[in-house]
PDB file of C-alpha atoms in Angstrom:
ATOM      1  CA  ASN D  14      99.336 100.234 112.034  1.00 82.00           C
ATOM      2  CA  SER D  15     100.108  98.146 109.027  1.00 82.00           C
ATOM      3  CA  LYS D  16     103.452  96.490 108.617  1.00 93.00           C
ATOM      4  CA  VAL D  17     102.867  95.303 104.965  1.00 98.00           C
ATOM      5  CA  ILE D  18     106.046  96.163 103.029  1.00 98.00           C
ATOM      6  CA  GLN D  19     106.037  96.928  99.231  1.00 98.00           C
ATOM      7  CA  THR D  20     109.085  97.502  97.074  1.00 98.00           C
ATOM      8  CA  PRO D  21     110.014  99.408  94.998  1.00 98.00           C
ATOM      9  CA  ARG D  22     107.869 102.411  95.973  1.00 97.00           C
ATOM     10  CA  TYR D  23     108.316 103.875  92.426  1.00 98.00           C
ATOM     11  CA  LEU D  24     108.913 102.243  89.056  1.00 98.00           C
ATOM     12  CA  VAL D  25     109.478 103.801  85.647  1.00 98.00           C
ATOM     13  CA  LYS D  26     109.225 101.597  82.546  1.00 98.00           C
ATOM     14  CA  GLY D  27     108.967 101.966  78.812  1.00 97.00           C
ATOM     15  CA  GLN D  28     106.095 100.534  76.940  1.00 97.00           C
ATOM     16  CA  GLY D  29     106.642  96.757  76.292  1.00 96.00           C
ATOM     17  CA  GLN D  30     109.054  96.358  79.304  1.00 97.00           C
ATOM     18  CA  LYS D  31     108.405  93.994  82.206  1.00 97.00           C
ATOM     19  CA  ALA D  32     107.558  95.686  85.501  1.00 98.00           C
ATOM     20  CA  LYS D  33     107.910  93.683  88.745  1.00 98.00           C
ATOM     21  CA  MET D  34     106.852  94.644  92.189  1.00 98.00           C
ATOM     22  CA  ARG D  35     106.904  92.760  95.502  1.00 98.00           C
ATOM     23  CA  CYS D  36     105.041  92.540  98.702  1.00 98.00           C
ATOM     24  CA  ILE D  37     105.755  91.133 102.027  1.00 98.00           C
ATOM     25  CA  PRO D  38     102.561  90.756 103.977  1.00 97.00           C
ATOM     26  CA  GLU D  39     102.145  91.099 107.740  1.00 96.00           C
ATOM     27  CA  LYS D  40     103.589  88.241 109.782  1.00 94.00           C
ATOM     28  CA  GLY D  41     100.941  85.393 110.105  1.00 93.00           C
ATOM     29  CA  HIS D  42      98.641  86.874 107.320  1.00 95.00           C
ATOM     30  CA  PRO D  43      98.007  84.004 104.705  1.00 95.00           C
ATOM     31  CA  VAL D  44      95.735  86.159 102.572  1.00 96.00           C
ATOM     32  CA  VAL D  45      97.140  88.560 100.183  1.00 97.00           C
ATOM     33  CA  PHE D  46      95.220  90.900  97.724  1.00 97.00           C
ATOM     34  CA  TRP D  47      96.505  93.058  95.045  1.00 97.00           C
ATOM     35  CA  TYR D  48      94.533  96.056  93.762  1.00 98.00           C
ATOM     36  CA  GLN D  49      95.260  98.946  91.210  1.00 98.00           C
ATOM     37  CA  GLN D  50      94.434 102.410  92.081  1.00 98.00           C
ATOM     38  CA  ASN D  51      94.460 104.870  89.208  1.00 97.00           C
ATOM     39  CA  LYS D  52      94.796 108.689  89.321  1.00 95.00           C
ATOM     40  CA  ASN D  53      91.104 109.130  89.378  1.00 96.00           C
ATOM     41  CA  ASN D  54      90.776 106.842  92.606  1.00 96.00           C
ATOM     42  CA  GLU D  55      89.268 104.079  90.685  1.00 97.00           C
ATOM     43  CA  PHE D  56      90.299 100.806  92.324  1.00 97.00           C
ATOM     44  CA  LYS D  57      90.536  97.562  90.505  1.00 96.00           C
ATOM     45  CA  PHE D  58      90.830  94.076  92.173  1.00 96.00           C
ATOM     46  CA  LEU D  59      93.561  92.246  90.439  1.00 96.00           C
ATOM     47  CA  ILE D  60      94.178  88.819  92.211  1.00 96.00           C
ATOM     48  CA  ASN D  61      94.251  87.313  95.636  1.00 96.00           C
ATOM     49  CA  PHE D  62      95.967  84.341  97.334  1.00 96.00           C
ATOM     50  CA  GLN D  63      95.479  82.247 100.438  1.00 96.00           C
ATOM     51  CA  ASN D  64      98.820  80.795 101.186  1.00 90.00           C
ATOM     52  CA  GLN D  65     100.369  80.042  97.937  1.00 91.00           C
ATOM     53  CA  GLU D  66      97.116  79.337  95.966  1.00 95.00           C
ATOM     54  CA  VAL D  67      95.555  81.851  93.704  1.00 95.00           C
ATOM     55  CA  LEU D  68      91.880  82.348  94.865  1.00 94.00           C
ATOM     56  CA  GLN D  69      90.585  84.727  92.150  1.00 93.00           C
ATOM     57  CA  GLN D  70      92.042  86.775  89.336  1.00 93.00           C
ATOM     58  CA  ILE D  71      90.430  89.166  86.804  1.00 90.00           C
ATOM     59  CA  ASP D  72      90.766  88.485  83.133  1.00 86.00           C
ATOM     60  CA  MET D  73      93.499  91.192  82.727  1.00 86.00           C
ATOM     61  CA  THR D  74      95.613  89.865  85.290  1.00 82.00           C
ATOM     62  CA  GLU D  75      95.468  86.272  83.889  1.00 84.00           C
ATOM     63  CA  LYS D  76      96.404  87.422  80.511  1.00 89.00           C
ATOM     64  CA  ARG D  77      99.033  90.065  81.120  1.00 92.00           C
ATOM     65  CA  PHE D  78     100.313  89.629  84.634  1.00 93.00           C
ATOM     66  CA  SER D  79     102.451  86.998  86.384  1.00 93.00           C
ATOM     67  CA  ALA D  80     101.810  86.862  90.149  1.00 95.00           C
ATOM     68  CA  GLU D  81     102.919  84.530  92.916  1.00 96.00           C
ATOM     69  CA  CYS D  82     103.047  84.214  96.577  1.00 96.00           C
ATOM     70  CA  PRO D  83     105.821  81.553  97.281  1.00 94.00           C
ATOM     71  CA  SER D  84     106.235  80.415 100.950  1.00 90.00           C
ATOM     72  CA  ASN D  85     109.063  82.143 102.778  1.00 87.00           C
ATOM     73  CA  SER D  86     109.641  84.699 100.028  1.00 93.00           C
ATOM     74  CA  PRO D  87     107.796  87.926  99.019  1.00 96.00           C
ATOM     75  CA  CYS D  88     104.749  87.894  96.836  1.00 97.00           C
ATOM     76  CA  SER D  89     105.300  89.424  93.593  1.00 98.00           C
ATOM     77  CA  LEU D  90     103.211  90.895  90.834  1.00 97.00           C
ATOM     78  CA  GLU D  91     104.892  91.346  87.327  1.00 97.00           C
ATOM     79  CA  ILE D  92     103.364  92.919  84.247  1.00 97.00           C
ATOM     80  CA  GLN D  93     104.725  91.014  81.267  1.00 96.00           C
ATOM     81  CA  SER D  94     104.499  93.876  78.809  1.00 95.00           C
ATOM     82  CA  SER D  95     103.828  97.259  80.244  1.00 96.00           C
ATOM     83  CA  GLU D  96     101.257  99.704  78.450  1.00 96.00           C
ATOM     84  CA  ALA D  97     100.574 103.322  79.213  1.00 96.00           C
ATOM     85  CA  GLY D  98      97.214 102.410  80.848  1.00 95.00           C
ATOM     86  CA  ASP D  99      99.063 100.447  83.526  1.00 97.00           C
ATOM     87  CA  SER D 100     100.332 103.575  85.122  1.00 98.00           C
ATOM     88  CA  ALA D 101      98.884 103.437  88.537  1.00 98.00           C
ATOM     89  CA  LEU D 102      99.391 102.893  92.214  1.00 98.00           C
ATOM     90  CA  TYR D 103      99.647  99.063  92.818  1.00 98.00           C
ATOM     91  CA  LEU D 104      98.573  98.248  96.356  1.00 98.00           C
ATOM     92  CA  CYS D 105      99.164  94.956  98.190  1.00 98.00           C
ATOM     93  CA  ALA D 106      96.954  94.124 101.284  1.00 98.00           C
ATOM     94  CA  SER D 107      97.046  91.196 103.620  1.00 97.00           C
ATOM     95  CA  SER D 108      94.613  89.685 106.102  1.00 96.00           C
ATOM     96  CA  LEU D 109      94.182  86.886 108.667  1.00 95.00           C
ATOM     97  CA  GLY D 110      91.525  85.226 106.623  1.00 93.00           C
ATOM     98  CA  LEU D 111      88.585  85.701 104.323  1.00 92.00           C
ATOM     99  CA  GLY D 112      85.887  85.987 107.041  1.00 90.00           C
ATOM    100  CA  VAL D 113      83.747  88.825 108.188  1.00 87.00           C
ATOM    101  CA  GLN D 114      85.841  91.470 109.846  1.00 81.00           C
ATOM    102  CA  ASP D 115      89.214  90.095 108.484  1.00 92.00           C
ATOM    103  CA  THR D 116      90.459  93.632 108.009  1.00 95.00           C
ATOM    104  CA  GLN D 117      92.849  94.071 105.019  1.00 97.00           C
ATOM    105  CA  TYR D 118      95.940  95.959 105.876  1.00 97.00           C
ATOM    106  CA  PHE D 119      97.741  97.853 103.080  1.00 98.00           C
ATOM    107  CA  GLY D 120     101.293  98.512 102.079  1.00 98.00           C
ATOM    108  CA  PRO D 121     102.262 101.881 100.873  1.00 97.00           C
ATOM    109  CA  GLY D 122     102.037 100.771  97.253  1.00 98.00           C
ATOM    110  CA  THR D 123     104.332 100.840  94.083  1.00 98.00           C
ATOM    111  CA  ARG D 124     103.782 103.651  91.853  1.00 98.00           C
ATOM    112  CA  LEU D 125     104.336 102.603  88.304  1.00 98.00           C
ATOM    113  CA  LEU D 126     104.873 105.011  85.460  1.00 98.00           C
ATOM    114  CA  VAL D 127     104.873 103.680  81.918  1.00 98.00           C
ATOM    115  CA  LEU D 128     106.445 106.065  79.523  1.00 96.00           C
TER     116      LEU D 128
ATOM    117  CA  GLY V  56      78.842  95.054  88.506  1.00 82.00           C
ATOM    118  CA  GLU V  57      78.521  95.876  92.154  1.00 86.00           C
ATOM    119  CA  GLN V  58      79.243  99.583  93.044  1.00 92.00           C
ATOM    120  CA  VAL V  59      79.889 101.820  95.947  1.00 96.00           C
ATOM    121  CA  GLU V  60      79.190 105.518  95.727  1.00 97.00           C
ATOM    122  CA  GLN V  61      80.435 108.196  98.147  1.00 97.00           C
ATOM    123  CA  LEU V  62      79.156 111.700  98.689  1.00 97.00           C
ATOM    124  CA  PRO V  63      80.228 114.353  98.684  1.00 97.00           C
ATOM    125  CA  SER V  64      83.314 113.979  96.632  1.00 97.00           C
ATOM    126  CA  SER V  65      85.040 116.682  98.517  1.00 98.00           C
ATOM    127  CA  LEU V  66      84.721 118.735 101.716  1.00 97.00           C
ATOM    128  CA  ILE V  67      86.605 121.829 102.964  1.00 98.00           C
ATOM    129  CA  VAL V  68      86.007 122.783 106.544  1.00 98.00           C
ATOM    130  CA  GLN V  69      87.558 124.755 109.217  1.00 98.00           C
ATOM    131  CA  GLU V  70      89.399 123.143 112.214  1.00 98.00           C
ATOM    132  CA  GLY V  71      86.833 122.028 114.904  1.00 98.00           C
ATOM    133  CA  ALA V  72      83.956 121.567 112.661  1.00 98.00           C
ATOM    134  CA  SER V  73      81.939 118.295 112.222  1.00 98.00           C
ATOM    135  CA  VAL V  74      81.683 116.392 108.974  1.00 98.00           C
ATOM    136  CA  LEU V  75      79.489 113.725 107.569  1.00 98.00           C
ATOM    137  CA  ILE V  76      80.632 111.353 104.806  1.00 98.00           C
ATOM    138  CA  ASN V  77      78.047 109.205 103.130  1.00 98.00           C
ATOM    139  CA  CYS V  78      78.424 105.914 101.380  1.00 98.00           C
ATOM    140  CA  SER V  79      75.870 103.753  99.595  1.00 97.00           C
ATOM    141  CA  TYR V  80      76.464 100.341  98.097  1.00 96.00           C
ATOM    142  CA  THR V  81      74.647  97.935  95.760  1.00 94.00           C
ATOM    143  CA  ASP V  82      75.649  94.374  96.773  1.00 92.00           C
ATOM    144  CA  SER V  83      73.040  93.021  99.117  1.00 92.00           C
ATOM    145  CA  ALA V  84      75.581  90.317 100.042  1.00 92.00           C
ATOM    146  CA  SER V  85      78.048  92.755 101.521  1.00 93.00           C
ATOM    147  CA  VAL V  86      78.621  91.975 105.092  1.00 93.00           C
ATOM    148  CA  TYR V  87      81.607  94.094 106.172  1.00 95.00           C
ATOM    149  CA  PHE V  88      82.498  97.588 105.666  1.00 97.00           C
ATOM    150  CA  PRO V  89      85.945  98.855 106.591  1.00 97.00           C
ATOM    151  CA  TRP V  90      86.789 102.593 106.341  1.00 98.00           C
ATOM    152  CA  TYR V  91      90.181 103.807 105.248  1.00 98.00           C
ATOM    153  CA  LYS V  92      92.028 107.101 105.221  1.00 98.00           C
ATOM    154  CA  GLN V  93      94.594 107.944 102.672  1.00 98.00           C
ATOM    155  CA  GLU V  94      96.812 111.008 103.200  1.00 97.00           C
ATOM    156  CA  PRO V  95      99.088 112.275 100.308  1.00 93.00           C
ATOM    157  CA  GLY V  96     101.897 109.961  99.677  1.00 91.00           C
ATOM    158  CA  LYS V  97     100.899 107.591 102.610  1.00 95.00           C
ATOM    159  CA  ARG V  98      99.448 104.142 102.690  1.00 96.00           C
ATOM    160  CA  LEU V  99      95.745 103.425 103.093  1.00 97.00           C
ATOM    161  CA  GLN V 100      95.163 103.469 106.876  1.00 97.00           C
ATOM    162  CA  PHE V 101      92.322 101.452 108.512  1.00 97.00           C
ATOM    163  CA  ILE V 102      90.257 103.691 110.817  1.00 98.00           C
ATOM    164  CA  ILE V 103      86.981 102.055 111.632  1.00 98.00           C
ATOM    165  CA  ASP V 104      84.678  99.351 110.497  1.00 97.00           C
ATOM    166  CA  ILE V 105      81.191  97.914 110.809  1.00 97.00           C
ATOM    167  CA  ARG V 106      79.529  94.485 110.260  1.00 96.00           C
ATOM    168  CA  SER V 107      76.252  94.223 108.546  1.00 94.00           C
ATOM    169  CA  ASN V 108      74.567  92.938 111.889  1.00 95.00           C
ATOM    170  CA  MET V 109      75.420  96.246 113.649  1.00 96.00           C
ATOM    171  CA  GLU V 110      73.898  99.675 113.268  1.00 97.00           C
ATOM    172  CA  ARG V 111      76.312 101.962 115.046  1.00 98.00           C
ATOM    173  CA  LYS V 112      80.043 102.009 116.078  1.00 98.00           C
ATOM    174  CA  GLN V 113      81.912 104.669 117.832  1.00 97.00           C
ATOM    175  CA  THR V 114      85.623 105.261 118.387  1.00 95.00           C
ATOM    176  CA  GLN V 115      87.159 108.452 119.770  1.00 95.00           C
ATOM    177  CA  ARG V 116      85.803 111.311 117.264  1.00 97.00           C
ATOM    178  CA  LEU V 117      84.425 108.868 114.698  1.00 98.00           C
ATOM    179  CA  THR V 118      80.859 107.505 114.669  1.00 98.00           C
ATOM    180  CA  LEU V 119      79.844 105.214 111.964  1.00 98.00           C
ATOM    181  CA  LEU V 120      76.119 104.457 111.286  1.00 98.00           C
ATOM    182  CA  PHE V 121      74.796 101.629 109.077  1.00 98.00           C
ATOM    183  CA  ASP V 122      71.379 101.150 107.568  1.00 97.00           C
ATOM    184  CA  LYS V 123      71.072  97.699 106.020  1.00 96.00           C
ATOM    185  CA  LYS V 124      67.508  98.336 104.643  1.00 96.00           C
ATOM    186  CA  THR V 125      68.911 101.340 102.639  1.00 96.00           C
ATOM    187  CA  LYS V 126      72.379 100.151 101.956  1.00 97.00           C
ATOM    188  CA  HIS V 127      73.792 103.206 103.365  1.00 97.00           C
ATOM    189  CA  LEU V 128      76.381 104.166 105.781  1.00 98.00           C
ATOM    190  CA  SER V 129      77.630 107.479 107.103  1.00 98.00           C
ATOM    191  CA  LEU V 130      80.719 108.429 109.049  1.00 98.00           C
ATOM    192  CA  HIS V 131      80.614 111.389 111.365  1.00 98.00           C
ATOM    193  CA  ILE V 132      83.796 113.053 112.407  1.00 98.00           C
ATOM    194  CA  THR V 133      83.648 115.522 115.178  1.00 98.00           C
ATOM    195  CA  ALA V 134      86.131 118.324 116.234  1.00 98.00           C
ATOM    196  CA  THR V 135      88.159 118.033 112.907  1.00 98.00           C
ATOM    197  CA  GLN V 136      91.884 118.642 112.974  1.00 98.00           C
ATOM    198  CA  PRO V 137      94.221 119.380 110.083  1.00 97.00           C
ATOM    199  CA  GLY V 138      95.621 115.909 110.489  1.00 97.00           C
ATOM    200  CA  ASP V 139      92.106 114.640 109.412  1.00 98.00           C
ATOM    201  CA  SER V 140      92.890 115.992 105.986  1.00 98.00           C
ATOM    202  CA  ALA V 141      92.806 112.983 103.605  1.00 98.00           C
ATOM    203  CA  ILE V 142      90.677 110.946 101.168  1.00 98.00           C
ATOM    204  CA  TYR V 143      88.349 108.678 102.914  1.00 98.00           C
ATOM    205  CA  PHE V 144      87.127 105.371 101.433  1.00 98.00           C
ATOM    206  CA  CYS V 145      84.300 103.044 102.378  1.00 98.00           C
ATOM    207  CA  PRO V 146      84.581  99.774 100.432  1.00 97.00           C
ATOM    208  CA  SER V 147      82.229  96.683 100.862  1.00 96.00           C
ATOM    209  CA  LEU V 148      83.179  93.140 101.192  1.00 94.00           C
ATOM    210  CA  ASN V 149      81.227  90.231 100.167  1.00 90.00           C
ATOM    211  CA  VAL V 150      82.819  87.039 101.777  1.00 87.00           C
ATOM    212  CA  GLY V 151      81.126  84.975  99.042  1.00 87.00           C
ATOM    213  CA  ASP V 152      83.196  86.712  96.457  1.00 87.00           C
ATOM    214  CA  ASN V 153      86.613  85.804  97.864  1.00 87.00           C
ATOM    215  CA  SER V 154      86.555  88.893 100.092  1.00 92.00           C
ATOM    216  CA  LYS V 155      87.723  91.285  97.551  1.00 93.00           C
ATOM    217  CA  LEU V 156      86.926  94.975  98.470  1.00 95.00           C
ATOM    218  CA  ILE V 157      84.495  97.102  96.128  1.00 96.00           C
ATOM    219  CA  TRP V 158      85.553 100.702  96.337  1.00 97.00           C
ATOM    220  CA  GLY V 159      83.914 104.025  95.769  1.00 97.00           C
ATOM    221  CA  LEU V 160      85.922 106.966  94.509  1.00 97.00           C
ATOM    222  CA  GLY V 161      86.555 108.462  97.819  1.00 97.00           C
ATOM    223  CA  THR V 162      85.684 111.731  99.637  1.00 98.00           C
ATOM    224  CA  SER V 163      88.459 114.271  99.915  1.00 98.00           C
ATOM    225  CA  LEU V 164      88.394 116.181 103.206  1.00 98.00           C
ATOM    226  CA  VAL V 165      90.456 119.309 103.813  1.00 98.00           C
ATOM    227  CA  VAL V 166      90.515 120.733 107.296  1.00 98.00           C
ATOM    228  CA  ASN V 167      91.988 124.364 107.364  1.00 98.00           C
ATOM    229  CA  PRO V 168      93.570 125.467 110.667  1.00 96.00           C
TER     230      PRO V 168
END
């Protein structure tokens, strides 16, 4: 069973506001992924980290999001200026590595509603 | 971009029935296929996986079959229970693409008592 922790579980913001969510990966997992799941079950990869370094991020994340995974602190994902289209479930996953069969284990998600 | 397709999109069965969930993917470089179950309001739960050098994997009531030539997977669930009701996802993973998962839209399974 996954032990990834995400806070808060729910977040309500107005358009233009910042929205910040946090993730504590499983102990000993140096790789962290963030995905967005919309109400139609479409998943979008946002960014991933190995230790504190960004491995890959999509254009949207680079332009509108701020993300980090500092050592000895929770990882965080922050939307700088929320838009209605950002309303979704934000999922954090962690894994032991990037190899074959390094399973990604998920947190419960942060559900963001942008009014 | 690379895609995963899942069929059917939804299934409704009576408790005790067997079900088959099908997945196909497009990325020939995909090497790992974890399956997840998502119950309403709960986190994605890892249930079974298979590597591209395997053809079959079984655990309790789950049997996962993989055909590399046709890029197709199928998950067979036997003796279904109401607790199996969930959305099932079968993402693909390409380690050469920073191991990000490529997802389909899921298969919704409802098991009626």
